[in-house]
Coordinates of C-alpha atoms in Angstrom, one line a residue:
E48 CA 7.8 -21.4 3.0
V49 CA 7.1 -17.7 2.7
Q50 CA 9.2 -16.0 -0.1
L51 CA 9.4 -12.5 -1.4
V52 CA 11.4 -11.7 -4.5
E53 CA 12.0 -8.0 -5.5
S54 CA 12.9 -7.0 -9.0
G55 CA 12.9 -3.7 -11.2
G56 CA 15.7 -1.9 -9.7
G57 CA 18.4 -0.1 -11.7
L58 CA 19.8 3.2 -12.6
V59 CA 17.9 6.2 -13.5
Q60 CA 18.5 10.0 -13.6
A61 CA 17.2 12.4 -11.2
G62 CA 13.7 13.3 -12.1
G63 CA 13.0 9.9 -13.7
S64 CA 10.8 6.9 -12.7
L65 CA 11.2 3.5 -11.8
T66 CA 8.7 0.6 -10.9
L67 CA 9.7 -2.1 -8.3
S68 CA 7.9 -5.5 -8.0
C69 CA 7.6 -7.7 -5.0
A70 CA 6.3 -11.4 -6.0
A71 CA 5.2 -13.3 -3.1
S72 CA 4.4 -16.9 -2.3
G73 CA 3.9 -19.4 0.3
F74 CA 1.1 -17.6 2.2
T75 CA -2.4 -16.4 1.9
F76 CA -1.6 -13.1 0.3
D77 CA -4.8 -11.2 1.2
D78 CA -4.2 -11.8 5.0
Y79 CA -1.0 -10.0 5.0
I80 CA 0.5 -6.4 5.2
I81 CA 3.3 -5.7 2.6
G82 CA 5.8 -3.0 3.2
W83 CA 8.6 -1.4 1.1
F84 CA 11.8 -0.4 2.9
R85 CA 15.1 0.8 1.9
Q86 CA 18.8 1.0 3.2
A87 CA 21.4 3.2 2.0
P88 CA 25.1 2.7 2.8
G89 CA 25.9 3.8 6.4
K90 CA 22.2 4.4 7.2
D91 CA 19.5 2.3 9.1
R92 CA 16.7 0.7 7.2
E93 CA 13.8 3.1 6.7
G94 CA 10.1 2.4 5.9
V95 CA 8.9 3.8 2.6
S96 CA 5.3 2.5 2.1
S97 CA 2.9 -0.2 3.1
I98 CA -0.2 -1.7 1.8
T99 CA -2.9 -3.8 3.7
L100 CA -3.9 -6.4 1.2
S101 CA -7.3 -7.0 2.6
D102 CA -8.7 -3.5 2.3
G103 CA -6.0 -1.7 0.3
S104 CA -5.2 0.9 2.9
T105 CA -1.6 2.5 2.4
F106 CA 1.0 4.3 4.2
Y107 CA 3.9 6.6 3.0
S108 CA 6.8 8.1 4.6
D109 CA 7.0 12.0 4.4
S110 CA 10.1 11.8 2.1
V111 CA 8.3 9.8 -0.6
K112 CA 4.8 11.1 -0.2
D113 CA 3.3 12.4 -3.4
R114 CA 6.1 10.9 -5.4
F115 CA 5.8 7.1 -4.8
T116 CA 2.7 5.0 -5.2
I117 CA 2.1 1.4 -3.8
S118 CA -0.4 -0.9 -5.4
S119 CA -1.1 -4.6 -5.5
D120 CA -2.4 -7.1 -8.1
N121 CA -3.9 -9.8 -5.6
A122 CA -4.4 -12.2 -8.4
K123 CA -0.7 -12.3 -9.0
N124 CA 0.3 -12.0 -5.6
T125 CA 2.5 -9.1 -6.4
V126 CA 2.9 -5.6 -5.1
Y127 CA 4.4 -2.6 -6.8
L128 CA 6.1 0.5 -5.9
Q129 CA 5.9 3.2 -8.6
M130 CA 8.6 5.8 -8.0
N131 CA 8.4 9.0 -9.8
S132 CA 10.5 12.3 -9.5
L133 CA 13.4 10.4 -8.1
K134 CA 16.1 12.1 -6.2
P135 CA 19.8 11.1 -5.5
E136 CA 18.8 10.6 -1.8
D137 CA 16.4 7.8 -2.9
T138 CA 19.5 5.6 -3.8
A139 CA 19.4 2.6 -1.6
V140 CA 18.6 -1.2 -1.7
Y141 CA 14.9 -1.5 -1.6
Y142 CA 13.3 -4.4 0.2
C143 CA 9.9 -5.8 0.4
A144 CA 8.6 -7.3 3.8
A145 CA 5.4 -9.1 4.9
D146 CA 3.6 -9.9 8.1
S147 CA 0.1 -10.8 9.3
S148 CA 0.4 -10.3 13.1
M149 CA 0.3 -6.6 13.8
G150 CA -1.5 -5.4 16.9
P151 CA -3.4 -2.2 17.5
G152 CA -1.2 0.9 17.2
T153 CA 1.5 -0.8 15.0
Y154 CA 3.6 1.6 13.0
Y155 CA 3.4 0.0 9.5
L156 CA 6.6 1.5 8.4
D157 CA 8.7 0.2 11.3
P158 CA 10.8 -2.7 9.8
Y159 CA 10.9 -4.4 13.3
E160 CA 7.3 -5.3 12.9
Y161 CA 7.9 -7.5 9.9
A162 CA 8.9 -11.2 10.0
Y163 CA 9.6 -11.9 6.4
W164 CA 11.9 -10.3 3.9
G165 CA 13.0 -10.4 0.3
Q166 CA 16.8 -10.2 -0.7
G167 CA 16.4 -6.6 -2.0
T168 CA 17.1 -4.6 -5.4
Q169 CA 19.3 -1.8 -6.0
V170 CA 18.1 1.6 -6.9
T171 CA 20.7 4.1 -7.9
V172 CA 19.5 7.7 -8.9
S173 CA 22.2 9.8 -10.6
S174 CA 22.5 13.5 -10.3

């Protein structure tokens, strides 16, 4: 069974930093693409970042580029999201997701492309 478990959320002041973790199990880790997504109250789920575990290639949304960094520890089956210079508009529930079946032209930050999801972790950025 594919399982994804997020951790590391919490309350932080604007300008601060936080690191999220996504622990994966139940699948061949290196064959997958892992994405981070977030959903704020009253808003649609949006893509934040993704990493292709076979080669380490990454994508970032424009809103987080140069502030967030995605990385992986393949030996631990874990993906991280280092978040710096946090803003109140970053407040949301953050989810990790995984999939291995994405065709040519797939937008890796589209949540509809991902089959497996974690339960989410709350990130709150105060002003």
